[in-house]
Structures are given as structure tokens and as C-alpha cells.
mmCIF file of C-alpha atoms and ligand atoms in Angstrom:
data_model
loop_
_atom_site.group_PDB
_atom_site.id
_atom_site.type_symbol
_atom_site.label_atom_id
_atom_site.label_comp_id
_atom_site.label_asym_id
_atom_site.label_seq_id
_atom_site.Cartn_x
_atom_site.Cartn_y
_atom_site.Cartn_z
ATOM 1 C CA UNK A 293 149.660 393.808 -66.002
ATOM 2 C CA UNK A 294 152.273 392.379 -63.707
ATOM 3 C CA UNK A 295 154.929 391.012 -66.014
ATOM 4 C CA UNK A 296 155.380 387.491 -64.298
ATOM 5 C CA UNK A 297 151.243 387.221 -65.057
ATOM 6 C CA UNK A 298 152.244 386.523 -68.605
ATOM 7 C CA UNK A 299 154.976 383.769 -69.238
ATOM 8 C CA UNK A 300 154.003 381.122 -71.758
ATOM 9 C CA UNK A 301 150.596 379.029 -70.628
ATOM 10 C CA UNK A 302 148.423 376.448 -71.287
ATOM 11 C CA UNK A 303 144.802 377.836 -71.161
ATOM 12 C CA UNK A 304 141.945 375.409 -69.702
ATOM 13 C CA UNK A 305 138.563 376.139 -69.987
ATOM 14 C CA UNK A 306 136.422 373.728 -67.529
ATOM 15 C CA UNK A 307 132.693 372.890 -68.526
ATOM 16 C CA UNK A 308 129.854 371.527 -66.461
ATOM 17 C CA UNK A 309 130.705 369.810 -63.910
ATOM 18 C CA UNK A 310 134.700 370.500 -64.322
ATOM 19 C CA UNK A 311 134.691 374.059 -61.847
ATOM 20 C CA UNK A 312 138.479 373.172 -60.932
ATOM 21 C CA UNK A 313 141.793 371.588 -61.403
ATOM 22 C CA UNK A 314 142.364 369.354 -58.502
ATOM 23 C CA UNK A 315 146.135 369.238 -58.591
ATOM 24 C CA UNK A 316 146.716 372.673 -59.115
ATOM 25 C CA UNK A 317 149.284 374.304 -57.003
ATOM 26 C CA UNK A 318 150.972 377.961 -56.741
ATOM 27 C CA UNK A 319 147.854 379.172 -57.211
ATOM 28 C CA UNK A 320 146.745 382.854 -57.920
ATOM 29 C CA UNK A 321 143.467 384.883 -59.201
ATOM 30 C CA UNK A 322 143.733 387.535 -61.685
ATOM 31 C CA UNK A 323 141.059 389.457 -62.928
ATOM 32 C CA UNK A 324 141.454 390.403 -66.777
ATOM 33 C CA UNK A 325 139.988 393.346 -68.610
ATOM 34 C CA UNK A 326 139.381 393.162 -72.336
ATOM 35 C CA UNK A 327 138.490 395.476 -74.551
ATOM 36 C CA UNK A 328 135.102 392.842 -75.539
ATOM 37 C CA UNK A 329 134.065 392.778 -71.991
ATOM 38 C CA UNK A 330 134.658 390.893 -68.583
ATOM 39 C CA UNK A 331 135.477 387.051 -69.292
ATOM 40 C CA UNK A 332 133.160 384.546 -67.297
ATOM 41 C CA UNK A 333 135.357 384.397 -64.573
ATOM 42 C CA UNK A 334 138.557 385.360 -62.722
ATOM 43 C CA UNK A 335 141.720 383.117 -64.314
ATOM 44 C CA UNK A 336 143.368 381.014 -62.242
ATOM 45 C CA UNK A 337 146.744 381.201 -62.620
ATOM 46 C CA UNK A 338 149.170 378.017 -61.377
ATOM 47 C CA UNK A 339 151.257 375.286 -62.182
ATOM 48 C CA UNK A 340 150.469 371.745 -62.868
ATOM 49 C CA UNK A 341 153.351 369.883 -62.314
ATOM 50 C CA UNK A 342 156.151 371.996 -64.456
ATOM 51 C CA UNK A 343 153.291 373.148 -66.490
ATOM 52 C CA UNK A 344 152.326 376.947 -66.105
ATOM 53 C CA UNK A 345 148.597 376.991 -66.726
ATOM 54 C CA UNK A 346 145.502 379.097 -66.672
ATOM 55 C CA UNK A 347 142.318 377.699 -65.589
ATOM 56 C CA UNK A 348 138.382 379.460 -66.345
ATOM 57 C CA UNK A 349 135.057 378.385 -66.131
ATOM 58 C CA UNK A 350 133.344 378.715 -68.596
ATOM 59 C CA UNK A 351 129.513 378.641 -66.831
ATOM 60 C CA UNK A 352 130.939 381.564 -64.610
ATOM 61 C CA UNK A 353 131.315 380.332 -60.760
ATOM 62 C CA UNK A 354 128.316 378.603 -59.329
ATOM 63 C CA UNK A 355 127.272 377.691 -63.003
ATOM 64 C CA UNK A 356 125.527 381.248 -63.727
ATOM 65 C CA UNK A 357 126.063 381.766 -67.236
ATOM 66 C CA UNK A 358 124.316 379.821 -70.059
ATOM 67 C CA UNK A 359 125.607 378.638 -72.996
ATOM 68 C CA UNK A 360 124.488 381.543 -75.474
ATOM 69 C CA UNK A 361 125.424 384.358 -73.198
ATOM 70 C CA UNK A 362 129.065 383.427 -72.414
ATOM 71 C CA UNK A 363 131.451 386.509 -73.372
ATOM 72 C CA UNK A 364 133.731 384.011 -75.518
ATOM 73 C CA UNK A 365 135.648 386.938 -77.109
ATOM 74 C CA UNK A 366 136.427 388.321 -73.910
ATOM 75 C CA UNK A 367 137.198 384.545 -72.266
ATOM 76 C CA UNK A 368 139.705 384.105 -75.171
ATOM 77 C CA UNK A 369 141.416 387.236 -75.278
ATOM 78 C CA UNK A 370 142.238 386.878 -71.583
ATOM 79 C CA UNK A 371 143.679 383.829 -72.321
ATOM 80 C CA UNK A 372 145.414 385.047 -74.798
ATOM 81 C CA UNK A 373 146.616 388.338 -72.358
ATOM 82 C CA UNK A 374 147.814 386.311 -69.531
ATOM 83 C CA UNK A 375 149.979 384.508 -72.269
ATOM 84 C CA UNK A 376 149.015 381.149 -73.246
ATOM 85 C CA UNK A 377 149.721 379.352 -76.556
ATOM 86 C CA UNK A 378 147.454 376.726 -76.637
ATOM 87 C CA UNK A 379 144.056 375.950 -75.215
ATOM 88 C CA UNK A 380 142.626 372.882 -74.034
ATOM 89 C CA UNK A 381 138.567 372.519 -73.827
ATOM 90 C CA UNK A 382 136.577 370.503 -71.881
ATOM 91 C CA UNK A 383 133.096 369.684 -72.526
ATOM 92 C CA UNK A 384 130.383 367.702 -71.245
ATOM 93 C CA UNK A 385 128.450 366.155 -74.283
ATOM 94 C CA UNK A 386 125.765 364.151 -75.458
ATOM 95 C CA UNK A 387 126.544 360.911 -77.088
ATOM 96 C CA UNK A 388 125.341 360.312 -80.857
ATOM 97 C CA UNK A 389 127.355 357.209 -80.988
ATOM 98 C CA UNK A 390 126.883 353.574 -79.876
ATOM 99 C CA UNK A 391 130.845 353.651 -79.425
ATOM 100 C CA UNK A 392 130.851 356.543 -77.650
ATOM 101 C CA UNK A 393 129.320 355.581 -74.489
ATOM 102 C CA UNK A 394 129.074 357.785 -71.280
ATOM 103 C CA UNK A 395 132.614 358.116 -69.076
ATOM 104 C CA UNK A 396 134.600 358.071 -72.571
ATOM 105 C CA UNK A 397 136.428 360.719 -74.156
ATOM 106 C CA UNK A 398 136.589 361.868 -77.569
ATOM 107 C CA UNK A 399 139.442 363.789 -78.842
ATOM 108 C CA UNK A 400 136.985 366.090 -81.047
ATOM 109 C CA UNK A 401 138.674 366.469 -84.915
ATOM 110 C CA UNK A 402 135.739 368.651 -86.325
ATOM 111 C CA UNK A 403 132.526 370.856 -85.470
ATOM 112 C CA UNK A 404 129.095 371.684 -86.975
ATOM 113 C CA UNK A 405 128.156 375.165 -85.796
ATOM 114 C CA UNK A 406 124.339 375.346 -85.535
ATOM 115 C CA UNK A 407 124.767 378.424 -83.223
ATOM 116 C CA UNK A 408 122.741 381.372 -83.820
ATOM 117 C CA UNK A 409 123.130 384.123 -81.281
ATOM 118 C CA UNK A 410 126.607 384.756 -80.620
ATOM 119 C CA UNK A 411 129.504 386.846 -81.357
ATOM 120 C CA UNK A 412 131.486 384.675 -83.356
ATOM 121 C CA UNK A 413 134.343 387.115 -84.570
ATOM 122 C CA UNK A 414 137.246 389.582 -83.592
ATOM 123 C CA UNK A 415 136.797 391.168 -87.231
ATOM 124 C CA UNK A 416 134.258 393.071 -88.794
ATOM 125 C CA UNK A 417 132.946 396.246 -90.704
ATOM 126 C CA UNK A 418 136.213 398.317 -90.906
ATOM 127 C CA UNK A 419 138.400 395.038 -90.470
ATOM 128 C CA UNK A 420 137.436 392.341 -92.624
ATOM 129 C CA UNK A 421 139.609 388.768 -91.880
ATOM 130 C CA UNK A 422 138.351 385.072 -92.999
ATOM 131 C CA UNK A 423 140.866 382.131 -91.217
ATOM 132 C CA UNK A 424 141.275 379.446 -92.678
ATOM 133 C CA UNK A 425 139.110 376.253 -90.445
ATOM 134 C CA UNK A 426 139.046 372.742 -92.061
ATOM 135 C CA UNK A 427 141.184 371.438 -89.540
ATOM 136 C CA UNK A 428 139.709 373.516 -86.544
ATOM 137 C CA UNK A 429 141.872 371.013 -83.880
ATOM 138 C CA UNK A 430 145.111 371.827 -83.247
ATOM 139 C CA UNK A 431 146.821 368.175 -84.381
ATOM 140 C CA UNK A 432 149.860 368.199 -82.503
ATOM 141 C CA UNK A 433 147.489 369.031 -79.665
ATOM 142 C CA UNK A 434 145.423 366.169 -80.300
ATOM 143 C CA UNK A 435 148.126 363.856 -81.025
ATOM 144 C CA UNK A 436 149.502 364.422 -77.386
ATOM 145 C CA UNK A 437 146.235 363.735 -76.160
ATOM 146 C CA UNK A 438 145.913 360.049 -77.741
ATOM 147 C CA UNK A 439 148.970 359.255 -76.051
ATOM 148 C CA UNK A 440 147.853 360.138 -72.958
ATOM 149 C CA UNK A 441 144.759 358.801 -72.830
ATOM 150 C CA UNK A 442 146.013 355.478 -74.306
ATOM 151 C CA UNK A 443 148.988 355.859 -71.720
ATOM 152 C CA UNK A 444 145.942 356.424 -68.999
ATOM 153 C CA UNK A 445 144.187 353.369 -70.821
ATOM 154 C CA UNK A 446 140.943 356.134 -71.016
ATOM 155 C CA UNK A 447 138.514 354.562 -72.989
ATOM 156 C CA UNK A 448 138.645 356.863 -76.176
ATOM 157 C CA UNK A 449 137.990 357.773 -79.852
ATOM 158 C CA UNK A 450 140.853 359.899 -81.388
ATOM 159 C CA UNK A 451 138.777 362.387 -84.061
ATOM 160 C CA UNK A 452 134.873 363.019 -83.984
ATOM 161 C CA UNK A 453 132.708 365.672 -85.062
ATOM 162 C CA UNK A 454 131.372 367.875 -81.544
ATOM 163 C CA UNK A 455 127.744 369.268 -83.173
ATOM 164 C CA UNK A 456 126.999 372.665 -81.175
ATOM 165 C CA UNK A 457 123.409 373.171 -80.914
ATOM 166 C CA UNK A 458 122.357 377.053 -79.662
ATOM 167 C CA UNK A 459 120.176 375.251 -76.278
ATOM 168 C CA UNK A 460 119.599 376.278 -73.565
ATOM 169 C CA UNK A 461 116.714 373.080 -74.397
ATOM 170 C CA UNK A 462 118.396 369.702 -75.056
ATOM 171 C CA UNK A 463 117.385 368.316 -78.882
ATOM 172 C CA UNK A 464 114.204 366.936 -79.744
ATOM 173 C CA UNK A 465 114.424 363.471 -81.317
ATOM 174 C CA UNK A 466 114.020 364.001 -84.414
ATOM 175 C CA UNK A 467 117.151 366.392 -84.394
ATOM 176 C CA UNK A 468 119.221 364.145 -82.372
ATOM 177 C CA UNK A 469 118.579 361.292 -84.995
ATOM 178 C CA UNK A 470 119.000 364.388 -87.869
ATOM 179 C CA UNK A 471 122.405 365.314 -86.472
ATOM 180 C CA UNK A 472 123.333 361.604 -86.267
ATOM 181 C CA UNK A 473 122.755 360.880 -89.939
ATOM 182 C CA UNK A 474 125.011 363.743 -91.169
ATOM 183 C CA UNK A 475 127.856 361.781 -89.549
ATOM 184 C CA UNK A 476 127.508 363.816 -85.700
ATOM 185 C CA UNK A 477 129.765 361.690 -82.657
ATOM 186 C CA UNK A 478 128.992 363.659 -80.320
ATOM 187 C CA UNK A 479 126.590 367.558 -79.248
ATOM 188 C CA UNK A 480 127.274 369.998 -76.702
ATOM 189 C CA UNK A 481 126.417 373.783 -76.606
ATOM 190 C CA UNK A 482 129.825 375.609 -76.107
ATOM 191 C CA UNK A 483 132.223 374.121 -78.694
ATOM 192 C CA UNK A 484 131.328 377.574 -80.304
ATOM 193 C CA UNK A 485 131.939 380.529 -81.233
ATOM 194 C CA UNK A 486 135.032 379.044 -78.765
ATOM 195 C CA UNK A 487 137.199 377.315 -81.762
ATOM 196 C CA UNK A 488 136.254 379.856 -84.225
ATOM 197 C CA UNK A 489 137.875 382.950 -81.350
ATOM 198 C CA UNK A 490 140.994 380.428 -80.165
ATOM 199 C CA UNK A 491 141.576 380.453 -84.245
ATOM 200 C CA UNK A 492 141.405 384.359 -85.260
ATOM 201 C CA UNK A 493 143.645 384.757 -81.544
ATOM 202 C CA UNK A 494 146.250 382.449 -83.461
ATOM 203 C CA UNK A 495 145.960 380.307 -80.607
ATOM 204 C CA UNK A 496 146.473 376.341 -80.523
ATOM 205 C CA UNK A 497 142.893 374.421 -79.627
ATOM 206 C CA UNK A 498 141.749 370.836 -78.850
ATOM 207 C CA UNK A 499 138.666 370.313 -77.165
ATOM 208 C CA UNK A 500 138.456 366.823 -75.156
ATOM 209 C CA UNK A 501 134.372 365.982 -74.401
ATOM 210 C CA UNK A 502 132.897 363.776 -72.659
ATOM 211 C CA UNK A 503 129.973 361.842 -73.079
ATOM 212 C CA UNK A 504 127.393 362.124 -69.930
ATOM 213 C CA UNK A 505 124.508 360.463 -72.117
ATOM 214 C CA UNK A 506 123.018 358.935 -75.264
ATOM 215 C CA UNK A 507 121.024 362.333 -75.705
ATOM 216 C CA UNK A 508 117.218 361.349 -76.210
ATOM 217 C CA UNK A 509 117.905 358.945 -79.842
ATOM 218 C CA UNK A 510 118.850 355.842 -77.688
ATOM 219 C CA UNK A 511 115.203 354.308 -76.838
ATOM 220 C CA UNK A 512 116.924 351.518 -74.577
ATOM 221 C CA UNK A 513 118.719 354.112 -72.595
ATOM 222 C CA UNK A 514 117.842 357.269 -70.569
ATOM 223 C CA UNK A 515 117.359 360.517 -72.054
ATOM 224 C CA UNK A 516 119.582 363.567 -71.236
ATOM 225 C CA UNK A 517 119.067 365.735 -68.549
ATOM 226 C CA UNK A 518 120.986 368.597 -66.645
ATOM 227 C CA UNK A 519 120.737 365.946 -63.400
ATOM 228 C CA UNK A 520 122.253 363.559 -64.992
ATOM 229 C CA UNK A 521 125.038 364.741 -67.026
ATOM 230 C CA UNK A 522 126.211 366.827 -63.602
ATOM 231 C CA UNK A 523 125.767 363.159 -61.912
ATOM 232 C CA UNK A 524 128.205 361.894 -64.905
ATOM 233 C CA UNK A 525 130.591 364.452 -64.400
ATOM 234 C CA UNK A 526 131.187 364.131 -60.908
ATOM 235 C CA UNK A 527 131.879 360.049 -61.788
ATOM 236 C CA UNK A 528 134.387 360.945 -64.584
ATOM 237 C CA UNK A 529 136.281 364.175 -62.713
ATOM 238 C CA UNK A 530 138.999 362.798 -61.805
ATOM 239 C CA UNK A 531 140.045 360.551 -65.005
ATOM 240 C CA UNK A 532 139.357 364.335 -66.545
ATOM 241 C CA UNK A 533 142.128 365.480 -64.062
ATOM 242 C CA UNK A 534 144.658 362.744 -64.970
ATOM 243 C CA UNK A 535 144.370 363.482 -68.889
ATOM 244 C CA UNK A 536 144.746 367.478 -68.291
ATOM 245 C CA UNK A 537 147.252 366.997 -65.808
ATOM 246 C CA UNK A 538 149.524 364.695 -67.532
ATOM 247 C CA UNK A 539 148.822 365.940 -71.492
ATOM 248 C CA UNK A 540 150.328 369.420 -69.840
ATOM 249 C CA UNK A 541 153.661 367.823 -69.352
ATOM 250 C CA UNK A 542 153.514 367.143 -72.997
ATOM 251 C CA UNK A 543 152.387 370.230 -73.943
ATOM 252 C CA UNK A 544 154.563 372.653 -71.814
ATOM 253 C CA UNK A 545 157.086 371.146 -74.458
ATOM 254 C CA UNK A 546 155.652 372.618 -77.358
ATOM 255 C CA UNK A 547 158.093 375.455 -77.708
ATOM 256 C CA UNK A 548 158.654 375.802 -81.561
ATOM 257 C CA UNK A 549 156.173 377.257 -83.515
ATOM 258 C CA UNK A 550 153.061 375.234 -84.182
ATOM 259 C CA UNK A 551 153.496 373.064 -87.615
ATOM 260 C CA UNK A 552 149.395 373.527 -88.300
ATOM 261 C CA UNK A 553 149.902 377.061 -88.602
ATOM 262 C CA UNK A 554 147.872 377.689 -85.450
ATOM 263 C CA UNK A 555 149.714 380.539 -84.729
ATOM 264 C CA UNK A 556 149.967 382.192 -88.078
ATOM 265 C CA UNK A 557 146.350 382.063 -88.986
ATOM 266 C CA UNK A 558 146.265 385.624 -89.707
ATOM 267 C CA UNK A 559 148.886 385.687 -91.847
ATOM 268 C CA UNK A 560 146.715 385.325 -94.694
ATOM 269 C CA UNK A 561 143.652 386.219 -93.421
ATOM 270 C CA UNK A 562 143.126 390.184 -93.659
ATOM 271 C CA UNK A 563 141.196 391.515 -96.795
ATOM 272 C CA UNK A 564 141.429 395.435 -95.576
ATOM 273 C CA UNK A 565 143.624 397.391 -97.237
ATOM 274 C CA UNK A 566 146.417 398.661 -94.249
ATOM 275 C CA UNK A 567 144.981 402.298 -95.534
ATOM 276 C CA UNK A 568 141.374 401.367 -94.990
ATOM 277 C CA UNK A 569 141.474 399.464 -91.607
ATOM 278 C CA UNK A 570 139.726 400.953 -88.749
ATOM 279 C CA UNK A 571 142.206 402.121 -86.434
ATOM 280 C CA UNK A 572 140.279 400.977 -83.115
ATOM 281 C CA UNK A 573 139.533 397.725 -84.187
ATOM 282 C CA UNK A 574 143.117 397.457 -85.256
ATOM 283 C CA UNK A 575 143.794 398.429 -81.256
ATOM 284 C CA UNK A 576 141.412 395.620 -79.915
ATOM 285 C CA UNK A 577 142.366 392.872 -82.290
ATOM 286 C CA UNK A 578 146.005 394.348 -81.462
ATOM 287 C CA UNK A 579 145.068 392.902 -77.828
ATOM 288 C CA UNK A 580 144.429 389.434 -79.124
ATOM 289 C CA UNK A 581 147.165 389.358 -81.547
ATOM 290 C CA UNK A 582 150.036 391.977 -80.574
ATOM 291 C CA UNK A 583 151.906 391.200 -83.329
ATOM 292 C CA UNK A 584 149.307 392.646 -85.985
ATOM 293 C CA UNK A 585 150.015 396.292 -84.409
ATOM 294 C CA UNK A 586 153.958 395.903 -83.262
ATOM 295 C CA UNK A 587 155.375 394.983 -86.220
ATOM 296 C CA UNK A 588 153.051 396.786 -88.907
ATOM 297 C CA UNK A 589 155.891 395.796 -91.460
ATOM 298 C CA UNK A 590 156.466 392.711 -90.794
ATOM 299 C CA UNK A 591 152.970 391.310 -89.077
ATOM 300 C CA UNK A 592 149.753 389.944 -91.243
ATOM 301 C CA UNK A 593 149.457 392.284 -94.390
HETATM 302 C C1 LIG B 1385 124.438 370.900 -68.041
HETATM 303 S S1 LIG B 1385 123.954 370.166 -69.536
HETATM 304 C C2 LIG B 1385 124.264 371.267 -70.860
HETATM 305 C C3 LIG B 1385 125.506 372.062 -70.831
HETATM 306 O O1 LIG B 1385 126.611 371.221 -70.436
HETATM 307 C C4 LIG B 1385 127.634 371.358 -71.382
HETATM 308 O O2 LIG B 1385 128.432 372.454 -70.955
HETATM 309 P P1 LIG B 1385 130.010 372.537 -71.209
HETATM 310 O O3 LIG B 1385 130.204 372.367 -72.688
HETATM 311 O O4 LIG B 1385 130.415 373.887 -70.724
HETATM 312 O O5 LIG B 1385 130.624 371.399 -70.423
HETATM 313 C C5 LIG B 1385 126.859 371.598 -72.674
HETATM 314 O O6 LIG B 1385 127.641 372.060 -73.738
HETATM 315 C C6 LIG B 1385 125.808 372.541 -72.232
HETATM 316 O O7 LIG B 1385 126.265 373.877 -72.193
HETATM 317 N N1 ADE B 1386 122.651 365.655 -74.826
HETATM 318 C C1 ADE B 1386 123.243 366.817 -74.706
HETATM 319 N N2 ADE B 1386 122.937 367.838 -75.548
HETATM 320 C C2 ADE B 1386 123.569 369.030 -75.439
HETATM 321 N N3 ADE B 1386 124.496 369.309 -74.515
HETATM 322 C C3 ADE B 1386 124.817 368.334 -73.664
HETATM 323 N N4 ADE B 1386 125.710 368.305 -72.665
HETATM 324 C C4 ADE B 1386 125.650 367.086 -72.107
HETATM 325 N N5 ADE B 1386 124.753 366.304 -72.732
HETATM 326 C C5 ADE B 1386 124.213 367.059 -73.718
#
């Protein structure tokens, strides 16, 4: 890989509706191997403002992928490769909220995984890791985002719980009103295995989503479908712009090591004796997290 590919970046992965940054300049395409596979897209490599960043979609282009089939292991680890440090997500959700209406943002705090199809790990038989995940968001992340959208004066919710359904079908009522009564704000379909990947690649994450609709719970209001949430999107795009723009200023600063422990999450993570561990999974997790295979002395035990 040409060496000035990776310098330190902010990753971006665009949803529905959100196939490009609009202020993006110095602008280059790199295509990024993995050893999981070909991520959804070429990365788009460029600078927002001082901010070195590298944008993906995460539907593929023209919106081919669907939600279950994205390669999220791959998407992440080329992140990871091209060298960013933190990740910022954007999603287009339903609402579950009253408060939450269509055209706000909520800076997501938690997730309920209801996913059932997808590869959710780096680790497995041969390599055996658990990270730690009660605070899946990245809070210094986060924290930069409230100020930006208050700065913005975004209508916005700072913490909420993103339910990920597996889709491709939108919720039947009964499950939209389920989800809401176990405390749901908002549900989408990509959250994850996204924040559970960003995690085990020791990688900062926030996810910012955006309400196109009240879902089908809200009898007084229409129910969700793909029309309208792209219709949404296209009315909230550039808002989305000014928040990702401006929030990378703030976090091109974040030069110190995280204080969450973002970037240590292996550190405590690997059950596998060093003896025991599967030398080839040690080489592709090795692509995620260098570290684990350059410093065997001084990396994760
Ligand atoms: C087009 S409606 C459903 C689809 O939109 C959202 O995608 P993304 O999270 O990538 O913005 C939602 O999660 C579903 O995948
Ligand atoms: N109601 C909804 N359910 C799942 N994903 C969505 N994306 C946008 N609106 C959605």
C-alpha cells in the first residue's frame, strides 16, 4: 500500500440516502483488499477541511447491497488499513419516539442486536477474544458531536438506544410497539455487526441516525417505506454534511490515546493461550490490529 494512503483518518460510513460527502476535496479512490473479503465499496480518500478522512458506502454504489449481506468485517478492516482511528456512522432510522421526530438526529449511546445472519466477529475457533461493550459509543466521540450539533442548533437527543432489526422487511406493528416498550429510540438495520467489528479493530465509534419516519406504531402518521425515508434523506443531506464536516475539525484533534479504552479493547480480551492460537487467524486479526502480531511481547496477552 502506498505509504501516504495511511496517515491518521477519520472513517465515514454513509447510509441510505448519504452516497457522498459534499465538501470533500483532494479526493482519491483506493481499492482495499482484506483478508475477509472485498469491502462494499472503493474508499474515498480526502480531506474535509484539515481533516484527513475516508468515506464508504455502506449499500455499495447505486444502493446494491442489503443490509444482511454487507461484508462488515471486510468494510472495517479497510478502514482500519487505510489508517483511521475513529469511525463515524450514519444511519437512516425509524423513529420509536414522539421526541424523536423525522429530520432530527440522535447521537446513538446504546444498541439491541436482533441480527441473525451475519458475521459478527474477527475471533473464533483457534482464537477465542470477548471485548468488553456496555458503552459501545465512543464518548469523547459523542461528546464532540453534541457540541456540534448544538453549535449547528440541529434539533437533537444526545444518547438513545439504535434497535437493529435483521430486515430486509420493515417491522410489523406489533414489534415496533414491542421494541418501544423495552425502552427502543430509534431502529435501523446496519448498526450491526458494525459496532461490534469497529470494537474488536480497537477502533473509536459513534453512530449519528436519523429519523426518516415514525416506523408503522404512530397511527396519526405515515408508515415507513423505502420511498419515503430516501425522500427524507435527500431533505436532511445537507444538515448531515454540516455535522460531519464540522465534528471532523474536532475530531482530527483527538491525538492522545482514547480515555474509553477504544483503542485498547483487546488488551484484555484474548482467552487463547499464545501457544494455542491459530497462527492464520493471528495473521488476519494481525491486519485489523497490527499491534497483536508486532509486538508479541508487549501487545494483548
Ligand atoms: C432504505 S430503508 C432501510 C435501510 O435504510 C437504512 O440504511 P442505513 O442504515 O445504511 O442508512 C436502514 O438501516 C436500512 O438498511
Ligand atoms: N422504520 C425503519 N425500520 C428499519 N430501518 C429503517 N430505516 C429507516 N426507517 C426505518
Amino acid at each position: 500500500m502506498d505509504k501516504s494512503v495511511k496517515v491518521p483518518r477519520i472513517g465515514i460510513i454513509g447510509g441510505s440516502g448519504l452516497s457522498k460527502l459534499l465538501s470533500l476535496s483532494d479526493v482519491r479512490r483506493v481499492k482495499v483488499e482484506t483478508p475477509f473479503g472485498d469491502p462494499s465499496d472503493e474508499l474515498i480518500l480526502g480531506a474535509l477541511g484539515k481533516a484527513q478522512v475516508a468515506f464508504l458506502q455502506r449499500h455499495g454504489p447505486g444502493h446494491q447491497i442489503p443490509p444482511a449481506q454487507i461484508n462488515v468485517r471486510a468494510n472495517i478492516a479497510a478502514l482500519k488499513h487505510v489508517g483511521c482511528t475513529q469511525v463515524l456512522s450514519l444511519s437512516a432510522v425509524g423513529s420509536l419516539r414522539e421526541d424523536c421526530p423525522p429530520g432530527s438526529f440522535v447521537l446513538v449511546d446504546q444498541f439491541i442486536d436482533r441480527t441473525i445472519q451475519r458475521e459478527k466477529t474477527y475471533f473464533g475457533r483457534g482464537l477465542v477474544g470477548h471485548v468488553p461493550f456496555g458503552d459501545p459509543v465512543c464518548k469523547r466521540m459523542r461528546t464532540a458531536l453534541a457540541e456540534v450539533a448544538t453549535k449547528l442548533k440541529l434539533t437533537h437527543v444526545n444518547g438513545g438506544t439504535y434497535v437493529v432489526m435483521e430486515g430486509p422487511q420493515f417491522s410489523t406493528r406489533a414489534e415496533s410497539n414491542l421494541y418501544r416498550s423495552w425502552g427502543g429510540t430509534v431502529i435501523g438495520m446496519t448498526a450491526m455487526p458494525e459496532a461490534k467489528l469497529a470494537r474488536e479493530a480497537e477502533l473509536c465509534y459513534a453512530m449519528v441516525a436519523m429519523p426518516t419516519d415514525y416506523d408503522c406504531w404512530y397511527d396519526s402518521h405515515e408508515a415507513v417505506t423505502a420511498s419515503l425515508v430516501s425522500e427524507r434523506m435527500e431533505r436532511i443531506a445537507v444538515q448531515a454534511n454540516a455535522l460531519v464536516e464540522q465534528v471532523c475539525a474536532v475530531l482530527s484533534a483527538h491525538q492522545e490515546s482514547c480515555p474509553c479504552g477504544c483503542d485498547r479493547a483487546l488488551d484484555t480480551a484474548i482467552m487463547t493461550h499464545p501457544s494455542s492460537r491459530n497462527p492464520e487467524m493471528m495473521v488476519r486479526l494481525g491486519f485489523v490490529v497490527p499491534r497483536i502480531i508486532q509486538s508479541p511481547g508487549g501487545g494483548p496477552k
